[in-house]
XYZ file of C-alpha atoms in Angstrom:
342
model
C -87.171 78.925 28.911
C -84.366 81.406 29.270
C -83.993 80.411 32.864
C -83.548 76.721 31.896
C -80.760 77.525 29.396
C -78.978 79.591 31.947
C -79.043 76.741 34.447
C -77.717 74.265 31.779
C -74.844 76.553 30.946
C -73.945 76.828 34.554
C -73.872 73.026 34.998
C -71.754 72.571 31.877
C -69.295 75.142 33.070
C -68.968 73.402 36.436
C -68.477 69.930 34.760
C -65.730 71.222 32.518
C -63.837 72.630 35.424
C -64.142 69.482 37.502
C -63.536 66.878 34.591
C -60.160 64.962 34.860
C -59.837 64.747 31.044
C -59.274 68.441 30.797
C -56.220 68.287 33.030
C -54.432 65.508 30.915
C -51.702 66.924 28.674
C -51.852 66.397 24.883
C -48.700 64.239 24.675
C -50.162 61.803 27.163
C -53.274 61.470 25.093
C -51.197 60.806 21.958
C -49.182 58.146 23.758
C -52.301 56.426 24.939
C -53.818 56.390 21.473
C -50.668 54.885 19.825
C -50.376 52.265 22.537
C -53.951 51.249 21.931
C -53.305 50.908 18.194
C -50.192 48.741 18.843
C -52.141 46.403 21.110
C -54.799 45.986 18.469
C -52.175 45.008 15.823
C -50.484 42.441 18.099
C -53.822 40.899 18.924
C -54.712 40.558 15.250
C -51.370 38.832 14.433
C -51.870 36.258 17.170
C -55.263 35.419 15.817
C -53.777 34.893 12.329
C -51.181 32.411 13.691
C -53.599 30.303 15.662
C -56.616 30.451 13.478
C -55.471 29.480 9.927
C -54.556 25.892 9.094
C -53.957 24.062 5.861
C -55.587 20.975 4.481
C -55.343 17.522 5.919
C -52.350 16.660 3.741
C -50.083 19.609 4.646
C -49.155 22.226 7.177
C -48.190 25.891 7.092
C -44.648 26.379 8.301
C -43.190 29.485 9.822
C -41.459 30.404 6.572
C -44.794 30.825 4.914
C -44.325 27.922 2.392
C -47.014 25.332 2.089
C -45.367 21.871 1.864
C -47.198 18.784 0.670
C -46.283 15.684 2.652
C -45.101 12.715 0.545
C -43.968 9.152 1.386
C -40.342 10.092 0.677
C -40.373 13.060 3.034
C -38.356 11.233 5.671
C -35.697 10.312 3.163
C -35.518 13.899 1.932
C -35.134 15.184 5.480
C -32.281 12.747 6.105
C -30.613 13.886 2.920
C -30.966 17.532 4.001
C -29.077 16.748 7.202
C -25.940 15.523 5.366
C -22.954 17.897 5.402
C -22.962 20.478 2.696
C -19.322 19.753 1.840
C -20.355 16.407 0.330
C -22.408 18.162 -2.307
C -19.778 20.774 -2.889
C -17.029 18.178 -3.411
C -18.940 16.256 -6.030
C -17.835 17.117 -9.582
C -20.339 18.734 -11.814
C -21.502 16.129 -14.332
C -20.844 16.953 -17.933
C -23.737 17.369 -20.198
C -24.452 14.064 -21.905
C -25.656 14.117 -25.458
C -29.026 12.677 -26.143
C -28.934 9.143 -27.499
C -31.375 9.942 -30.226
C -29.302 12.904 -31.371
C -26.127 10.791 -31.539
C -27.869 8.011 -33.433
C -29.343 10.446 -35.892
C -25.929 11.881 -36.770
C -24.368 10.317 -39.878
C -20.708 10.408 -40.924
C -19.878 12.615 -43.884
C -18.595 9.550 -45.778
C -20.099 6.088 -45.556
C -17.450 3.683 -44.195
C -16.707 0.769 -46.465
C -15.158 -2.489 -45.342
C -12.529 -4.081 -47.593
C -13.549 -7.050 -49.623
C -12.391 -10.468 -48.523
C -10.180 -10.952 -51.561
C -8.477 -7.552 -51.184
C -4.795 -7.676 -50.208
C -4.066 -5.638 -47.098
C -0.876 -3.802 -46.206
C 1.464 -5.289 -43.638
C 3.450 -8.425 -43.057
C 0.383 -10.587 -42.541
C 0.000 -13.443 -40.107
C 3.075 -15.366 -39.111
C 2.899 -19.033 -40.008
C 4.306 -21.336 -37.366
C 6.187 -24.363 -38.707
C 5.029 -26.462 -35.773
C 1.292 -25.966 -36.132
C -0.632 -29.236 -36.429
C -1.861 -30.018 -39.919
C -4.847 -32.117 -38.920
C -7.428 -32.138 -36.123
C -5.882 -35.359 -34.820
C -2.485 -33.745 -34.296
C -1.216 -33.168 -30.797
C -2.238 -29.606 -29.794
C 0.854 -29.308 -27.601
C 3.250 -30.102 -30.438
C 3.506 -26.434 -31.413
C 4.859 -25.660 -27.958
C 7.924 -27.847 -28.525
C 10.729 -25.926 -30.243
C 14.020 -27.115 -31.617
C 17.199 -25.768 -29.962
C 17.947 -23.651 -33.028
C 14.455 -22.106 -32.988
C 14.702 -21.429 -29.267
C 18.048 -19.640 -29.589
C 17.222 -17.690 -32.747
C 15.827 -14.182 -32.081
C 13.166 -12.709 -34.357
C 14.341 -11.027 -37.556
C 14.795 -7.274 -37.206
C 16.443 -4.435 -39.047
C 20.106 -4.726 -39.940
C 22.633 -2.657 -38.019
C 25.983 -1.215 -39.054
C 29.290 -2.906 -38.263
C 32.722 -1.270 -38.249
C 35.882 -3.270 -38.936
C 39.072 -1.259 -39.445
C 36.959 1.737 -40.533
C 35.133 -0.317 -43.158
C 31.502 0.281 -42.170
C 28.599 -1.671 -43.613
C 25.139 -2.896 -42.621
C 23.450 -6.263 -42.925
C 22.154 -9.247 -41.009
C 24.847 -11.832 -41.809
C 28.586 -11.093 -41.491
C 31.662 -13.249 -42.134
C 35.137 -12.230 -40.943
C 37.989 -13.889 -42.907
C 41.289 -13.524 -41.008
C 44.778 -14.410 -42.229
C 46.653 -16.335 -39.513
C 49.775 -17.247 -41.466
C 53.175 -17.031 -39.803
C 53.820 -13.525 -41.137
C 51.009 -12.153 -38.951
C 53.245 -12.641 -35.906
C 55.885 -10.131 -37.050
C 56.932 -7.569 -36.108
C 56.630 -8.240 -32.362
C 53.232 -9.895 -32.753
C 51.631 -6.541 -33.582
C 49.555 -7.609 -36.633
C 47.728 -10.535 -35.004
C 47.287 -8.608 -31.755
C 45.693 -5.659 -33.584
C 43.539 -7.986 -35.704
C 42.187 -9.729 -32.591
C 41.314 -6.497 -30.782
C 39.555 -4.991 -33.804
C 37.601 -8.189 -34.431
C 36.401 -8.394 -30.820
C 35.369 -4.726 -30.944
C 33.388 -5.333 -34.133
C 31.555 -8.298 -32.593
C 30.560 -6.167 -29.612
C 28.817 -3.802 -32.042
C 26.530 -6.536 -33.375
C 23.005 -6.749 -32.008
C 21.262 -9.949 -30.960
C 19.391 -10.158 -34.254
C 22.505 -10.311 -36.439
C 24.508 -13.423 -37.318
C 28.237 -13.846 -37.757
C 30.979 -16.348 -38.559
C 34.763 -16.178 -38.171
C 37.190 -17.976 -40.492
C 40.925 -18.099 -39.749
C 43.083 -19.397 -42.567
C 46.626 -20.089 -43.680
C 46.935 -23.025 -46.062
C 43.820 -24.461 -44.432
C 40.634 -22.921 -43.097
C 39.242 -23.042 -39.588
C 35.745 -21.694 -38.786
C 34.172 -21.069 -35.406
C 32.085 -23.976 -34.162
C 28.557 -23.414 -32.892
C 27.115 -26.347 -30.915
C 29.894 -28.484 -32.372
C 29.095 -27.465 -35.956
C 31.324 -25.113 -37.949
C 28.837 -24.719 -40.827
C 26.355 -22.526 -38.929
C 26.145 -18.778 -38.377
C 25.310 -18.135 -34.711
C 23.376 -15.086 -33.594
C 25.334 -12.390 -31.788
C 24.005 -13.230 -28.337
C 26.094 -12.568 -25.239
C 27.076 -16.211 -24.866
C 27.981 -16.560 -28.550
C 30.127 -13.427 -28.434
C 31.899 -14.850 -25.400
C 32.551 -18.098 -27.266
C 33.814 -16.080 -30.230
C 36.328 -14.218 -28.049
C 37.635 -17.537 -26.754
C 37.984 -18.838 -30.316
C 39.802 -15.682 -31.445
C 42.307 -15.864 -28.584
C 42.989 -19.551 -29.249
C 44.348 -19.056 -32.787
C 48.108 -18.576 -33.209
C 49.842 -17.447 -36.446
C 51.516 -20.250 -38.349
C 52.144 -21.629 -41.854
C 51.734 -20.240 -45.331
C 48.854 -18.515 -47.133
C 46.106 -19.643 -49.524
C 43.366 -17.029 -50.038
C 40.911 -18.718 -52.411
C 39.667 -21.619 -50.206
C 38.957 -19.202 -47.338
C 36.981 -16.809 -49.558
C 34.984 -19.648 -51.134
C 34.085 -20.970 -47.692
C 32.997 -17.496 -46.605
C 30.644 -17.270 -49.601
C 29.112 -20.642 -48.668
C 27.451 -18.956 -45.649
C 25.540 -16.607 -47.998
C 26.487 -13.481 -46.042
C 25.526 -9.881 -46.629
C 29.048 -8.615 -45.878
C 32.539 -10.185 -45.873
C 35.474 -8.501 -44.121
C 38.715 -9.955 -45.544
C 42.033 -9.251 -43.752
C 45.482 -10.419 -44.901
C 49.126 -9.300 -44.862
C 50.307 -11.455 -47.735
C 51.216 -9.732 -50.966
C 52.328 -13.077 -52.266
C 50.712 -15.065 -53.535
C 48.405 -12.581 -55.192
C 44.900 -13.573 -56.238
C 45.025 -14.405 -59.934
C 42.556 -13.177 -62.520
C 41.028 -16.662 -62.574
C 40.604 -16.522 -58.788
C 38.931 -13.114 -58.980
C 36.565 -14.287 -61.720
C 35.581 -17.379 -59.752
C 34.856 -15.348 -56.626
C 32.780 -12.881 -58.608
C 30.842 -15.757 -60.201
C 30.151 -17.474 -56.888
C 29.158 -14.250 -55.208
C 26.920 -13.021 -58.041
C 26.849 -9.562 -56.506
C 25.125 -10.715 -53.311
C 27.781 -10.018 -50.672
C 29.926 -6.930 -50.288
C 33.607 -7.779 -49.812
C 35.731 -5.250 -47.895
C 39.489 -5.888 -48.036
C 41.988 -4.820 -45.345
C 45.695 -5.246 -46.103
C 48.509 -5.201 -43.550
C 51.980 -4.268 -44.761
C 55.126 -2.282 -44.143
C 55.897 0.943 -45.939
C 53.605 2.650 -48.426
C 50.653 0.948 -50.128
C 50.794 -0.011 -53.784
C 47.306 -0.048 -55.286
C 48.294 -0.505 -58.942
C 47.873 -4.150 -59.838
C 46.828 -4.967 -56.273
C 44.547 -8.002 -56.323
C 42.872 -7.016 -53.033
C 41.863 -3.652 -54.456
C 40.423 -5.396 -57.538
C 38.558 -7.904 -55.366
C 36.920 -5.098 -53.393
C 35.936 -3.087 -56.482
C 34.487 -6.123 -58.256
C 32.275 -6.979 -55.260
C 30.954 -3.555 -54.225
C 33.371 -3.277 -51.296
C 36.226 -1.039 -50.150
C 39.997 -1.422 -49.808
C 42.141 -0.206 -46.890
C 45.845 -0.452 -46.158
C 47.516 -0.267 -42.707
C 51.211 -0.055 -41.884
C 51.761 -2.612 -39.124
C 54.677 -0.573 -37.748
C 52.092 1.749 -36.255
C 50.641 -1.159 -34.265
C 53.854 -1.795 -32.340
C 53.521 -0.925 -28.670
C 56.386 1.329 -27.619
C 57.862 0.563 -24.228
């Protein structure tokens, strides 16, 4: 027995000396072991890729997300391929309120409609004078307008007019101008100044205002409109042009009679009358003033402009009384100041 153990020890000692494992360094053994572990991990990952599959209706993509195939998948893929700028350029839709929420909301005060017999504010509907009165009337008859209706603008607010610094507003104006022989002296200055001021006043009228011009001496002469001197034309461009021609055509001549001219001016039912004269004689009598005041009945304002030489005399002046009795103003001008110096 002891001899057998001795022989075994001898063989083991010889094997250890001759074994190649004993001559391998420790770092080489460590490298071999780590390499073996790395190979095992790579092999296991490959088996995971090739071995696992999803159901019949889907597939496992490389991103690790399981996608269920649907009939609209092709359309979704096409949409994914569109440029991203298209989505970025689209405005963000505002949040829309739910219909049910809006319908459930009630106003703080129940709205009430006016009754049918309640009068409403405003001018109301405009009645046309040419509308047919019966179903059998011609429906095109309301399209046919008279010349006066075609030329007449709609009624609007009254504007202010200035005549020799007498300023007033209204819709209907009458200018009463003395054209007696005395208006030509001195040197034609009075009639020349009267013409220029009258033309300037007409240029200040708007197209919705009406006017009439009356020149008088012992007779009266009014401007004709469409051959009629009893109308008040609107201040359109063409009518103002015709008025300028009428003004330039009148020459001073004859004597003076105030009352017929003033009565004719009142017959036009104006809002304002501008009355210009240079005649101190004859004066308007008290009977004349009373008749004018009666005919006017406070409807028209009468502004009086007097031409003269020297200083004005207001005491006992019939023009000053006429203006005060008819809510107007009185002005005096020395015609010597109108003379053009050469």
